[in-house]
Amino acid sequence: MKSIHCMVFGHEYKVTRQVTYHVQEYTCKNCKKELTTNSNGNLIELTPKFKEINDVLERIHHKRLVRMNKRKKLRQTQEKAKLMTA
């Protein structure tokens, strides 16, 4: 038995990784069981397949955030240029 505490009181999950705004990975504080959220938002066991899916999802999410920040900065500089020429 890994942890009698989890059997008696239940797991104490803590977010260990924020993949995207809606997808997280969790680990139990006592028994180290790992879970993640699936496409429906339910908690499921973190298998190597889901670990790989989360890695790809995080990479895509990060690239999108970087692209959006670049566009935002470009718009801000264009607005400043318009104000200076007006």
PDB file of C-alpha atoms in Angstrom:
ATOM      1  CA  MET A   1       0.000   0.000   0.000  1.00  0.00           C
ATOM      2  CA  LYS A   2       1.460   3.280  -1.066  1.00  0.00           C
ATOM      3  CA  SER A   3      -0.535   5.585   1.166  1.00  0.00           C
ATOM      4  CA  ILE A   4      -3.131   4.619   3.710  1.00  0.00           C
ATOM      5  CA  HIS A   5      -3.929   8.323   4.089  1.00  0.00           C
ATOM      6  CA  CYS A   6      -5.310   8.442   0.535  1.00  0.00           C
ATOM      7  CA  MET A   7      -7.398   5.340   1.130  1.00  0.00           C
ATOM      8  CA  VAL A   8      -8.947   6.812   4.288  1.00  0.00           C
ATOM      9  CA  PHE A   9      -9.219  10.533   3.557  1.00  0.00           C
ATOM     10  CA  GLY A  10      -8.914  10.655  -0.225  1.00  0.00           C
ATOM     11  CA  HIS A  11      -6.242  12.221  -2.410  1.00  0.00           C
ATOM     12  CA  GLU A  12      -4.866  15.735  -1.929  1.00  0.00           C
ATOM     13  CA  TYR A  13      -4.238  16.893  -5.497  1.00  0.00           C
ATOM     14  CA  LYS A  14      -1.988  19.849  -6.231  1.00  0.00           C
ATOM     15  CA  VAL A  15      -1.517  21.497  -9.642  1.00  0.00           C
ATOM     16  CA  THR A  16       1.987  20.635 -10.799  1.00  0.00           C
ATOM     17  CA  ARG A  17       1.836  21.966 -14.348  1.00  0.00           C
ATOM     18  CA  GLN A  18      -0.338  24.514 -16.130  1.00  0.00           C
ATOM     19  CA  VAL A  19      -0.483  23.252 -19.747  1.00  0.00           C
ATOM     20  CA  THR A  20      -3.033  25.804 -21.009  1.00  0.00           C
ATOM     21  CA  TYR A  21      -5.676  27.958 -19.355  1.00  0.00           C
ATOM     22  CA  HIS A  22      -8.024  24.946 -19.138  1.00  0.00           C
ATOM     23  CA  VAL A  23      -5.655  21.965 -18.961  1.00  0.00           C
ATOM     24  CA  GLN A  24      -3.575  21.208 -15.886  1.00  0.00           C
ATOM     25  CA  GLU A  25      -1.612  18.286 -14.524  1.00  0.00           C
ATOM     26  CA  TYR A  26      -2.140  17.296 -10.895  1.00  0.00           C
ATOM     27  CA  THR A  27      -0.163  15.177  -8.441  1.00  0.00           C
ATOM     28  CA  CYS A  28      -1.366  13.749  -5.147  1.00  0.00           C
ATOM     29  CA  LYS A  29       0.650  15.137  -2.260  1.00  0.00           C
ATOM     30  CA  ASN A  30       0.751  11.775  -0.460  1.00  0.00           C
ATOM     31  CA  CYS A  31       0.881   8.927  -2.978  1.00  0.00           C
ATOM     32  CA  LYS A  32       2.287  10.857  -6.006  1.00  0.00           C
ATOM     33  CA  LYS A  33      -0.552   9.704  -8.303  1.00  0.00           C
ATOM     34  CA  GLU A  34      -0.655  11.908 -11.434  1.00  0.00           C
ATOM     35  CA  LEU A  35      -3.808  13.099 -13.181  1.00  0.00           C
ATOM     36  CA  THR A  36      -4.660  15.493 -15.981  1.00  0.00           C
ATOM     37  CA  THR A  37      -7.815  16.975 -17.452  1.00  0.00           C
ATOM     38  CA  ASN A  38      -9.215  15.453 -20.630  1.00  0.00           C
ATOM     39  CA  SER A  39     -11.090  17.165 -23.441  1.00  0.00           C
ATOM     40  CA  ASN A  40     -14.321  17.116 -21.392  1.00  0.00           C
ATOM     41  CA  GLY A  41     -12.662  18.642 -18.335  1.00  0.00           C
ATOM     42  CA  ASN A  42     -12.729  15.430 -16.314  1.00  0.00           C
ATOM     43  CA  LEU A  43      -9.730  14.172 -14.367  1.00  0.00           C
ATOM     44  CA  ILE A  44      -8.021  11.110 -15.839  1.00  0.00           C
ATOM     45  CA  GLU A  45      -4.818   9.254 -15.064  1.00  0.00           C
ATOM     46  CA  LEU A  46      -1.728  10.771 -16.679  1.00  0.00           C
ATOM     47  CA  THR A  47      -0.441   8.096 -19.045  1.00  0.00           C
ATOM     48  CA  PRO A  48       2.563   8.520 -21.369  1.00  0.00           C
ATOM     49  CA  LYS A  49       0.099   9.160 -24.218  1.00  0.00           C
ATOM     50  CA  PHE A  50      -1.599  12.019 -22.357  1.00  0.00           C
ATOM     51  CA  LYS A  51       1.807  13.347 -21.225  1.00  0.00           C
ATOM     52  CA  GLU A  52       2.836  13.611 -24.893  1.00  0.00           C
ATOM     53  CA  ILE A  53      -0.496  15.212 -25.823  1.00  0.00           C
ATOM     54  CA  ASN A  54      -0.032  17.798 -23.064  1.00  0.00           C
ATOM     55  CA  ASP A  55       3.529  18.540 -24.249  1.00  0.00           C
ATOM     56  CA  VAL A  56       2.319  19.241 -27.788  1.00  0.00           C
ATOM     57  CA  LEU A  57      -0.659  21.229 -26.533  1.00  0.00           C
ATOM     58  CA  GLU A  58       1.579  23.370 -24.324  1.00  0.00           C
ATOM     59  CA  ARG A  59       3.980  24.051 -27.212  1.00  0.00           C
ATOM     60  CA  ILE A  60       1.105  25.123 -29.511  1.00  0.00           C
ATOM     61  CA  HIS A  61      -0.421  27.285 -26.759  1.00  0.00           C
ATOM     62  CA  HIS A  62       2.917  28.999 -26.082  1.00  0.00           C
ATOM     63  CA  LYS A  63       3.507  29.738 -29.780  1.00  0.00           C
ATOM     64  CA  ARG A  64       0.030  31.233 -30.048  1.00  0.00           C
ATOM     65  CA  LEU A  65       0.610  33.488 -27.041  1.00  0.00           C
ATOM     66  CA  VAL A  66       3.907  34.713 -28.493  1.00  0.00           C
ATOM     67  CA  ARG A  67       2.245  35.418 -31.861  1.00  0.00           C
ATOM     68  CA  MET A  68      -0.613  37.301 -30.197  1.00  0.00           C
ATOM     69  CA  ASN A  69       1.807  39.431 -28.150  1.00  0.00           C
ATOM     70  CA  LYS A  70       3.751  40.347 -31.294  1.00  0.00           C
ATOM     71  CA  ARG A  71       0.546  41.441 -33.029  1.00  0.00           C
ATOM     72  CA  LYS A  72      -0.483  43.483 -29.997  1.00  0.00           C
ATOM     73  CA  LYS A  73       2.867  45.289 -29.880  1.00  0.00           C
ATOM     74  CA  LEU A  74       2.723  45.955 -33.636  1.00  0.00           C
ATOM     75  CA  ARG A  75      -0.749  47.489 -33.300  1.00  0.00           C
ATOM     76  CA  GLN A  76       0.417  49.668 -30.421  1.00  0.00           C
ATOM     77  CA  THR A  77       3.382  51.013 -32.403  1.00  0.00           C
ATOM     78  CA  GLN A  78       1.132  51.669 -35.407  1.00  0.00           C
ATOM     79  CA  GLU A  79      -1.304  53.600 -33.209  1.00  0.00           C
ATOM     80  CA  LYS A  80       1.547  55.648 -31.745  1.00  0.00           C
ATOM     81  CA  ALA A  81       2.826  56.431 -35.239  1.00  0.00           C
ATOM     82  CA  LYS A  82      -0.654  57.596 -36.299  1.00  0.00           C
ATOM     83  CA  LEU A  83      -0.907  59.876 -33.268  1.00  0.00           C
ATOM     84  CA  MET A  84       2.504  61.395 -33.922  1.00  0.00           C
ATOM     85  CA  THR A  85       1.747  62.126 -37.591  1.00  0.00           C
ATOM     86  CA  ALA A  86      -1.679  63.586 -36.861  1.00  0.00           C
TER      87      ALA A  86
END
